């Protein structure tokens, strides 16, 4: 197999004329929030039919001009990824499973009829940005530099067909906790809207899926809950996932369950990592369908003792209460459970370099 160094394209380095001053940056890093502050640089690579990928640059983060007929503005041919760079206990920097994000990005690209980006180029683009913006990585517990690689159809054309040109960009945003509420667990609202149907784009990370989740998410907030949970689109019965996180259930016999990847659920990298970590602990984890009725019954009988959401942005977040048109129920004590906290600590310790990395998930950037 070719190494990264042999296959990676060259990135032109454009100097930043006016980087953020350190006082402003340090103020942001002290309380980064989520998704509102951005680092100084970005990566950009173009793709043109007949030419392929070209003009890779790393330079100042700046607005991009789009023609009003740019295809993405009309037919939403857009995909993205989310991963994080973590400050390490020894002062270094590490990425967590960036190759998995690269592979998922290409799965999304295939579903949206977009060109694939070689995985080594994806990983190198992220490394380039993290190196350029290494001073933007917050170090406090629960914080990191959130990286957002994305690609959109840039052709100026209104016909409905795959575009003939695309732009791939990577931006970075210092991030703290995703849920601001500070509550020990989140409450979720069962939506009657569907997120994804069989044969649709549920397993792809495309912007359109999130656009469709905004009304249900707003409904969850209106009802006083933090997040929306979606059921399957056919029977409106099986629990799928939240708007931006996968779900796990923990039972009183110490076993776990996470909804199986049916094609309508996003295959989360955190989900997959926790599956391995739980099995490393000798726990039994089932990937199966789980119905809302069963969820309610198990919570009421006490068979279900913990439930948590997981994802890059949310890490591992306990779910305390579930509400919907049919009433509300509480899981366990309504707060963080023991196994949830243990798995979260195991994951975060690997990401932050305070525990060994038996699966080789961590990519050190030095
Ligand atoms: N499900 C959805 C819909 C998401 O947007 C995300 C976030 O990326 C996840 C699940 C969790 O995926 P990951 O753990 O790869 O971040
Ligand atoms: C992520 O966790 O990376 C996501 O894309 C989810 C989104 C809610 C921010």
CSV table of C-alpha atoms and ligand atoms in Angstrom, one decimal:
chain,number,residue,atom,x,y,z
A,1,UNK,CA,0.0,0.0,0.0
A,2,UNK,CA,1.3,3.5,-0.8
A,3,UNK,CA,2.1,5.7,2.1
A,4,UNK,CA,0.5,9.0,2.7
A,5,UNK,CA,3.6,10.9,1.8
A,6,UNK,CA,3.8,9.2,-1.6
A,7,UNK,CA,0.3,9.8,-2.6
A,8,UNK,CA,-0.7,13.1,-1.1
A,9,UNK,CA,-1.1,16.1,-3.4
A,10,UNK,CA,0.9,19.3,-2.8
A,11,UNK,CA,-1.0,22.0,-0.9
A,12,UNK,CA,-0.1,25.6,-1.9
A,13,UNK,CA,0.4,27.6,1.3
A,14,UNK,CA,-1.1,31.1,1.3
A,15,UNK,CA,0.0,33.4,4.0
A,16,UNK,CA,-2.7,35.0,6.3
A,17,UNK,CA,-2.5,38.8,6.0
A,18,UNK,CA,-4.0,39.4,9.5
A,19,UNK,CA,-4.4,36.4,11.8
A,20,UNK,CA,-6.5,36.8,14.9
A,21,UNK,CA,-4.6,38.5,17.8
A,22,UNK,CA,-3.8,36.2,20.7
A,23,UNK,CA,-5.9,38.1,23.2
A,24,UNK,CA,-9.1,37.5,21.1
A,25,UNK,CA,-8.1,33.9,20.4
A,26,UNK,CA,-7.5,33.1,24.0
A,27,UNK,CA,-10.8,34.7,25.0
A,28,UNK,CA,-12.5,32.4,22.5
A,29,UNK,CA,-10.6,29.4,23.6
A,30,UNK,CA,-11.6,30.0,27.3
A,31,UNK,CA,-15.3,29.6,26.4
A,32,UNK,CA,-15.5,28.2,22.8
A,33,UNK,CA,-19.2,27.1,22.8
A,34,UNK,CA,-20.1,25.0,19.8
A,35,UNK,CA,-19.9,26.1,16.1
A,36,UNK,CA,-19.8,29.9,16.5
A,37,UNK,CA,-16.1,30.6,16.5
A,38,UNK,CA,-13.7,29.7,13.8
A,39,UNK,CA,-9.9,29.4,13.3
A,40,UNK,CA,-7.8,31.5,10.9
A,41,UNK,CA,-7.3,29.1,8.1
A,42,UNK,CA,-9.1,26.8,5.7
A,43,UNK,CA,-8.2,24.1,3.1
A,44,UNK,CA,-9.7,24.3,-0.4
A,45,UNK,CA,-9.4,21.7,-3.2
A,46,UNK,CA,-11.4,21.9,-6.5
A,47,UNK,CA,-12.6,19.1,-8.7
A,48,UNK,CA,-13.4,19.5,-12.4
A,49,UNK,CA,-14.8,16.9,-14.8
A,50,UNK,CA,-12.0,15.6,-17.0
A,51,UNK,CA,-9.3,17.1,-14.7
A,52,UNK,CA,-10.0,15.6,-11.3
A,53,UNK,CA,-8.8,17.1,-8.0
A,54,UNK,CA,-6.7,20.2,-8.4
A,55,UNK,CA,-5.6,23.5,-6.8
A,56,UNK,CA,-5.2,22.3,-3.2
A,57,UNK,CA,-4.5,25.2,-1.0
A,58,UNK,CA,-4.2,26.0,2.7
A,59,UNK,CA,-4.8,29.7,3.3
A,60,UNK,CA,-6.8,32.3,5.2
A,61,UNK,CA,-10.3,31.4,6.1
A,62,UNK,CA,-12.5,33.8,4.0
A,63,UNK,CA,-15.9,34.1,2.4
A,64,UNK,CA,-16.4,32.3,-1.0
A,65,UNK,CA,-18.3,34.0,-3.8
A,66,UNK,CA,-21.0,31.9,-5.4
A,67,UNK,CA,-22.9,32.6,-8.6
A,68,UNK,CA,-26.7,32.6,-7.9
A,69,UNK,CA,-27.1,29.7,-10.3
A,70,UNK,CA,-24.5,27.6,-8.4
A,71,UNK,CA,-25.9,24.0,-8.3
A,72,UNK,CA,-25.7,23.4,-4.6
A,73,UNK,CA,-28.0,26.4,-3.9
A,74,UNK,CA,-30.8,24.7,-5.8
A,75,UNK,CA,-30.5,20.9,-5.5
A,76,UNK,CA,-28.4,20.6,-2.2
A,77,UNK,CA,-25.7,18.4,-3.6
A,78,UNK,CA,-23.6,18.7,-0.5
A,79,UNK,CA,-21.9,16.4,2.0
A,80,UNK,CA,-19.8,16.9,5.2
A,81,UNK,CA,-17.9,15.3,8.0
A,82,UNK,CA,-17.2,16.1,11.6
A,83,UNK,CA,-14.1,15.1,13.5
A,84,UNK,CA,-11.9,16.6,16.2
A,85,UNK,CA,-8.3,17.4,17.0
A,86,UNK,CA,-7.5,16.8,20.7
A,87,UNK,CA,-4.8,18.4,22.9
A,88,UNK,CA,-2.8,15.5,24.3
A,89,UNK,CA,-1.7,15.0,27.9
A,90,UNK,CA,1.9,15.2,26.7
A,91,UNK,CA,1.4,18.6,24.9
A,92,UNK,CA,1.0,17.0,21.4
A,93,UNK,CA,-2.1,16.9,19.2
A,94,UNK,CA,-4.0,13.9,17.9
A,95,UNK,CA,-6.9,13.1,15.5
A,96,UNK,CA,-9.3,10.3,16.3
A,97,UNK,CA,-9.9,7.8,13.5
A,98,UNK,CA,-9.7,10.3,10.6
A,99,UNK,CA,-9.5,7.4,8.1
A,100,UNK,CA,-13.0,6.4,9.2
A,101,UNK,CA,-14.3,9.9,8.4
A,102,UNK,CA,-12.5,9.8,5.0
A,103,UNK,CA,-14.2,6.5,4.2
A,104,UNK,CA,-17.7,7.7,5.3
A,105,UNK,CA,-17.2,10.9,3.3
A,106,UNK,CA,-16.7,8.8,0.2
A,107,UNK,CA,-19.8,6.7,1.0
A,108,UNK,CA,-21.7,9.9,1.2
A,109,UNK,CA,-20.1,11.1,-2.1
A,110,UNK,CA,-21.2,8.0,-3.9
A,111,UNK,CA,-24.8,8.4,-2.6
A,112,UNK,CA,-25.0,12.0,-3.7
A,113,UNK,CA,-23.4,11.3,-7.2
A,114,UNK,CA,-20.3,13.3,-6.3
A,115,UNK,CA,-16.6,12.5,-7.0
A,116,UNK,CA,-14.7,10.6,-4.3
A,117,UNK,CA,-11.7,12.3,-2.6
A,118,UNK,CA,-8.8,9.9,-2.1
A,119,UNK,CA,-8.7,9.0,1.6
A,120,UNK,CA,-5.1,10.0,2.0
A,121,UNK,CA,-5.9,13.5,0.6
A,122,UNK,CA,-8.8,13.8,3.0
A,123,UNK,CA,-6.6,12.9,6.0
A,124,UNK,CA,-3.8,15.1,4.8
A,125,UNK,CA,-6.1,18.1,4.3
A,126,UNK,CA,-7.3,17.8,7.9
A,127,UNK,CA,-3.7,17.5,9.1
A,128,UNK,CA,-2.6,20.6,7.1
A,129,UNK,CA,-5.4,22.6,8.8
A,130,UNK,CA,-4.7,21.4,12.3
A,131,UNK,CA,-1.0,22.2,11.9
A,132,UNK,CA,-1.8,25.7,10.6
A,133,UNK,CA,-4.2,26.3,13.4
A,134,UNK,CA,-2.6,24.4,16.2
A,135,UNK,CA,-2.9,27.4,18.5
A,136,UNK,CA,-6.7,27.2,18.2
A,137,UNK,CA,-7.0,23.9,20.0
A,138,UNK,CA,-8.6,24.5,23.4
A,139,UNK,CA,-7.1,22.3,26.2
A,140,UNK,CA,-9.8,22.3,28.9
A,141,UNK,CA,-11.7,19.1,29.7
A,142,UNK,CA,-14.4,18.5,27.2
A,143,UNK,CA,-12.9,20.8,24.6
A,144,UNK,CA,-11.2,20.3,21.2
A,145,UNK,CA,-10.9,21.7,17.8
A,146,UNK,CA,-13.9,20.6,15.7
A,147,UNK,CA,-13.0,20.0,12.1
A,148,UNK,CA,-15.6,20.3,9.3
A,149,UNK,CA,-14.6,18.9,5.9
A,150,UNK,CA,-17.3,19.4,3.3
A,151,UNK,CA,-17.9,19.3,-0.4
A,152,UNK,CA,-20.5,21.0,-2.6
A,153,UNK,CA,-21.5,21.2,-6.3
A,154,UNK,CA,-20.0,24.4,-7.6
A,155,UNK,CA,-21.1,24.3,-11.2
A,156,UNK,CA,-23.2,27.2,-12.5
A,157,UNK,CA,-26.0,25.2,-14.0
A,158,UNK,CA,-29.7,24.7,-13.3
A,159,UNK,CA,-30.2,21.3,-15.0
A,160,UNK,CA,-31.0,18.4,-12.6
A,161,UNK,CA,-27.9,16.2,-13.0
A,162,UNK,CA,-24.7,15.6,-11.1
A,163,UNK,CA,-22.5,18.8,-11.3
A,164,UNK,CA,-19.3,18.9,-13.4
A,165,UNK,CA,-17.4,20.8,-10.7
A,166,UNK,CA,-17.1,20.6,-6.9
A,167,UNK,CA,-15.4,22.4,-4.1
A,168,UNK,CA,-14.0,20.6,-1.1
A,169,UNK,CA,-13.2,22.8,2.0
A,170,UNK,CA,-12.1,22.2,5.5
A,171,UNK,CA,-12.8,24.7,8.3
A,172,UNK,CA,-12.1,24.4,12.0
A,173,UNK,CA,-14.0,25.6,15.1
A,174,UNK,CA,-12.8,25.5,18.7
A,175,UNK,CA,-15.5,23.5,20.6
A,176,UNK,CA,-16.6,23.0,24.1
A,177,UNK,CA,-19.7,21.0,25.2
A,178,UNK,CA,-22.4,20.5,22.6
A,179,UNK,CA,-25.2,20.8,25.1
A,180,UNK,CA,-25.2,24.1,26.9
A,181,UNK,CA,-27.9,23.3,29.4
A,182,UNK,CA,-25.3,22.0,31.9
A,183,UNK,CA,-28.0,19.4,33.0
A,184,UNK,CA,-26.6,16.0,34.0
A,185,UNK,CA,-28.7,14.3,31.2
A,186,UNK,CA,-30.6,15.5,28.2
A,187,UNK,CA,-34.3,15.0,27.5
A,188,UNK,CA,-35.5,13.9,24.1
A,189,UNK,CA,-38.7,14.3,22.1
A,190,UNK,CA,-40.1,11.5,19.9
A,191,UNK,CA,-40.9,13.0,16.6
A,192,UNK,CA,-43.7,11.9,14.3
A,193,UNK,CA,-41.7,13.3,11.4
A,194,UNK,CA,-39.3,10.9,9.6
A,195,UNK,CA,-35.7,11.6,9.2
A,196,UNK,CA,-34.9,9.0,6.5
A,197,UNK,CA,-36.8,6.4,4.5
A,198,UNK,CA,-35.4,3.1,3.1
A,199,UNK,CA,-33.6,3.8,-0.1
A,200,UNK,CA,-33.1,7.4,0.9
A,201,UNK,CA,-30.0,9.3,2.1
A,202,UNK,CA,-30.2,8.4,5.9
A,203,UNK,CA,-26.8,6.7,5.9
A,204,UNK,CA,-25.1,9.6,4.1
A,205,UNK,CA,-23.9,12.7,5.9
A,206,UNK,CA,-25.5,15.2,3.5
A,207,UNK,CA,-26.8,18.6,4.4
A,208,UNK,CA,-30.3,17.8,3.2
A,209,UNK,CA,-30.8,15.3,6.0
A,210,UNK,CA,-30.2,18.0,8.6
A,211,UNK,CA,-32.4,20.6,6.8
A,212,UNK,CA,-35.2,18.0,7.1
A,213,UNK,CA,-34.5,17.6,10.8
A,214,UNK,CA,-34.9,21.3,11.7
A,215,UNK,CA,-38.7,21.4,12.1
A,216,UNK,CA,-38.8,18.3,14.3
A,217,UNK,CA,-35.8,19.6,16.3
A,218,UNK,CA,-37.6,23.0,16.7
A,219,UNK,CA,-40.7,21.0,17.9
A,220,UNK,CA,-38.5,19.2,20.5
A,221,UNK,CA,-37.3,22.6,21.8
A,222,UNK,CA,-40.9,24.0,21.8
A,223,UNK,CA,-41.9,21.1,24.0
A,224,UNK,CA,-39.1,21.8,26.4
A,225,UNK,CA,-36.7,19.1,25.3
A,226,UNK,CA,-33.1,19.1,24.1
A,227,UNK,CA,-33.1,16.9,21.1
A,228,UNK,CA,-35.4,15.0,18.7
A,229,UNK,CA,-35.4,11.2,18.3
A,230,UNK,CA,-36.6,9.7,15.1
A,231,UNK,CA,-38.5,6.4,14.6
A,232,UNK,CA,-38.3,4.4,11.3
A,233,UNK,CA,-40.3,5.8,8.4
A,234,UNK,CA,-42.2,2.7,7.5
A,235,UNK,CA,-43.8,1.4,10.7
A,236,UNK,CA,-43.1,4.5,12.9
A,237,UNK,CA,-42.2,2.1,15.6
A,238,UNK,CA,-38.4,1.3,15.7
A,239,UNK,CA,-36.0,3.8,17.3
A,240,UNK,CA,-33.4,5.0,14.9
A,241,UNK,CA,-31.3,7.9,16.1
A,242,UNK,CA,-31.3,11.6,17.2
A,243,UNK,CA,-30.9,14.5,14.8
A,244,UNK,CA,-27.1,14.3,15.2
A,245,UNK,CA,-26.3,11.4,17.4
A,246,UNK,CA,-26.7,7.6,17.7
A,247,UNK,CA,-28.3,5.9,20.7
A,248,UNK,CA,-27.3,3.1,23.1
A,249,UNK,CA,-29.5,1.3,25.7
A,250,UNK,CA,-28.1,-0.3,28.8
A,251,UNK,CA,-30.0,-3.1,30.6
A,252,UNK,CA,-30.0,-4.3,34.2
A,253,UNK,CA,-28.2,-7.5,33.2
A,254,UNK,CA,-25.2,-5.4,32.1
A,255,UNK,CA,-25.9,-5.9,28.3
A,256,UNK,CA,-26.1,-3.1,25.7
A,257,UNK,CA,-28.1,-2.6,22.6
A,258,UNK,CA,-27.7,-0.1,19.8
A,259,UNK,CA,-30.1,0.1,16.8
A,260,UNK,CA,-28.7,-1.9,13.9
A,261,UNK,CA,-27.5,0.0,10.8
A,262,UNK,CA,-30.5,-0.5,8.5
A,263,UNK,CA,-29.4,2.0,5.8
A,264,UNK,CA,-31.5,4.8,7.3
A,265,UNK,CA,-29.2,5.5,10.2
A,266,UNK,CA,-25.8,7.3,10.0
A,267,UNK,CA,-23.1,4.8,10.9
A,268,UNK,CA,-21.5,6.9,13.7
A,269,UNK,CA,-17.7,6.5,14.3
A,270,UNK,CA,-18.4,7.1,18.0
A,271,UNK,CA,-21.0,4.4,17.9
A,272,UNK,CA,-18.6,1.9,16.3
A,273,UNK,CA,-15.8,2.9,18.8
A,274,UNK,CA,-18.0,2.4,21.8
A,275,UNK,CA,-19.1,-1.0,20.4
A,276,UNK,CA,-15.4,-2.1,20.4
A,277,UNK,CA,-14.7,-0.6,23.9
A,278,UNK,CA,-17.8,-2.2,25.4
A,279,UNK,CA,-16.8,-5.6,23.9
A,280,UNK,CA,-13.2,-5.0,25.2
A,281,UNK,CA,-14.8,-4.8,28.7
A,282,UNK,CA,-16.4,-8.2,28.1
A,283,UNK,CA,-19.8,-6.7,27.7
A,284,UNK,CA,-22.4,-8.1,25.4
A,285,UNK,CA,-23.6,-5.6,22.8
A,286,UNK,CA,-26.5,-6.3,20.5
A,287,UNK,CA,-27.1,-4.4,17.2
A,288,UNK,CA,-30.9,-4.9,16.9
A,289,UNK,CA,-34.1,-3.1,16.2
A,290,UNK,CA,-35.7,-1.7,19.4
A,291,UNK,CA,-39.2,-0.3,19.5
A,292,UNK,CA,-40.5,2.8,21.2
A,293,UNK,CA,-43.1,0.6,23.0
A,294,UNK,CA,-40.3,-1.7,24.3
A,295,UNK,CA,-38.2,1.3,25.3
A,296,UNK,CA,-41.1,2.7,27.4
A,297,UNK,CA,-41.9,-0.7,28.9
A,298,UNK,CA,-38.3,-1.4,29.8
A,299,UNK,CA,-37.8,2.1,31.4
A,300,UNK,CA,-41.0,1.6,33.5
A,301,UNK,CA,-40.1,-2.0,34.6
A,302,UNK,CA,-36.6,-1.0,35.5
A,303,UNK,CA,-35.1,-3.5,33.0
A,304,UNK,CA,-33.6,-0.5,31.1
A,305,UNK,CA,-31.2,1.2,33.5
A,306,UNK,CA,-29.3,3.7,31.3
A,307,UNK,CA,-29.5,5.3,27.9
A,308,UNK,CA,-27.1,7.5,26.1
A,309,UNK,CA,-26.5,9.4,22.9
A,310,UNK,CA,-23.2,9.5,21.2
A,311,UNK,CA,-21.4,11.4,18.4
A,312,UNK,CA,-18.4,13.5,17.7
A,313,UNK,CA,-20.0,16.7,18.8
A,314,UNK,CA,-22.0,15.3,21.7
A,315,UNK,CA,-19.3,12.7,22.7
A,316,UNK,CA,-21.4,10.5,25.2
A,317,UNK,CA,-24.4,12.2,26.6
A,318,UNK,CA,-26.8,10.5,29.0
A,319,UNK,CA,-30.5,10.6,28.1
A,320,UNK,CA,-32.7,11.1,31.2
A,321,UNK,CA,-36.2,11.5,29.9
A,322,UNK,CA,-38.1,10.7,26.7
A,323,UNK,CA,-41.4,12.4,25.8
A,324,UNK,CA,-43.8,12.4,23.0
A,325,UNK,CA,-47.5,12.5,22.0
A,326,UNK,CA,-48.0,9.4,24.2
A,327,UNK,CA,-46.5,10.8,27.4
A,328,UNK,CA,-43.2,10.9,29.1
A,329,UNK,CA,-40.9,8.4,30.8
A,330,UNK,CA,-37.7,8.5,32.8
A,331,UNK,CA,-34.7,6.2,32.4
A,332,UNK,CA,-33.1,4.9,35.6
A,333,UNK,CA,-32.4,7.8,37.9
A,334,UNK,CA,-32.8,10.3,35.1
A,335,UNK,CA,-29.1,11.2,35.4
A,336,UNK,CA,-25.9,9.7,34.1
A,337,UNK,CA,-25.6,6.0,34.7
A,338,UNK,CA,-22.5,4.1,35.8
A,339,UNK,CA,-21.8,2.3,32.5
A,340,UNK,CA,-22.4,5.4,30.5
A,341,UNK,CA,-19.8,7.3,32.5
A,342,UNK,CA,-17.3,4.4,32.3
A,343,UNK,CA,-17.5,4.1,28.5
A,344,UNK,CA,-17.3,7.9,28.1
A,345,UNK,CA,-14.2,8.0,30.3
A,346,UNK,CA,-12.6,5.1,28.4
A,347,UNK,CA,-13.2,6.8,25.0
A,348,UNK,CA,-12.1,10.3,26.2
A,349,UNK,CA,-9.0,8.9,27.8
A,350,UNK,CA,-7.9,7.3,24.4
A,351,UNK,CA,-8.8,10.5,22.6
A,352,UNK,CA,-6.8,12.7,25.0
A,353,UNK,CA,-3.8,10.3,25.2
A,354,UNK,CA,-4.2,9.5,28.9
A,355,UNK,CA,-4.9,5.8,28.3
A,356,UNK,CA,-3.3,3.2,25.8
A,357,UNK,CA,-4.9,3.1,22.4
A,358,UNK,CA,-5.2,-0.7,21.8
A,359,UNK,CA,-7.1,-0.3,18.5
A,360,UNK,CA,-4.7,2.2,16.9
A,361,UNK,CA,-7.4,4.8,16.5
A,362,UNK,CA,-5.3,7.8,17.5
A,363,UNK,CA,-3.2,9.7,14.8
A,364,UNK,CA,-0.6,11.8,16.5
A,365,UNK,CA,0.3,15.0,14.8
A,366,UNK,CA,3.3,15.8,17.0
B,1,LIG,N1,-26.1,10.4,13.6
B,1,LIG,C1,-26.2,11.6,13.0
B,1,LIG,C2,-27.4,12.0,12.2
B,1,LIG,C3,-25.1,12.5,13.0
B,1,LIG,O1,-25.1,13.7,12.5
B,1,LIG,C4,-23.9,12.1,13.8
B,1,LIG,C5,-22.8,13.0,13.8
B,1,LIG,O2,-21.9,13.0,13.1
B,1,LIG,C6,-23.9,10.9,14.4
B,1,LIG,C7,-25.0,10.1,14.3
B,1,LIG,C8,-22.7,10.4,15.1
B,1,LIG,O3,-21.6,10.1,14.2
B,1,LIG,P1,-20.1,10.3,14.6
B,1,LIG,O4,-20.0,9.5,15.9
B,1,LIG,O5,-19.3,9.7,13.5
B,1,LIG,O6,-19.9,11.7,14.9
B,2,LIG,C1,-21.0,15.7,14.6
B,2,LIG,O1,-21.2,15.2,15.7
B,2,LIG,O2,-19.9,15.9,14.0
B,2,LIG,C2,-22.2,16.2,13.8
B,2,LIG,O3,-22.1,16.4,12.6
B,2,LIG,C3,-23.5,16.4,14.5
B,2,LIG,C4,-24.0,17.8,14.5
B,2,LIG,C5,-25.1,17.8,15.4
B,2,LIG,C6,-23.0,18.8,14.8
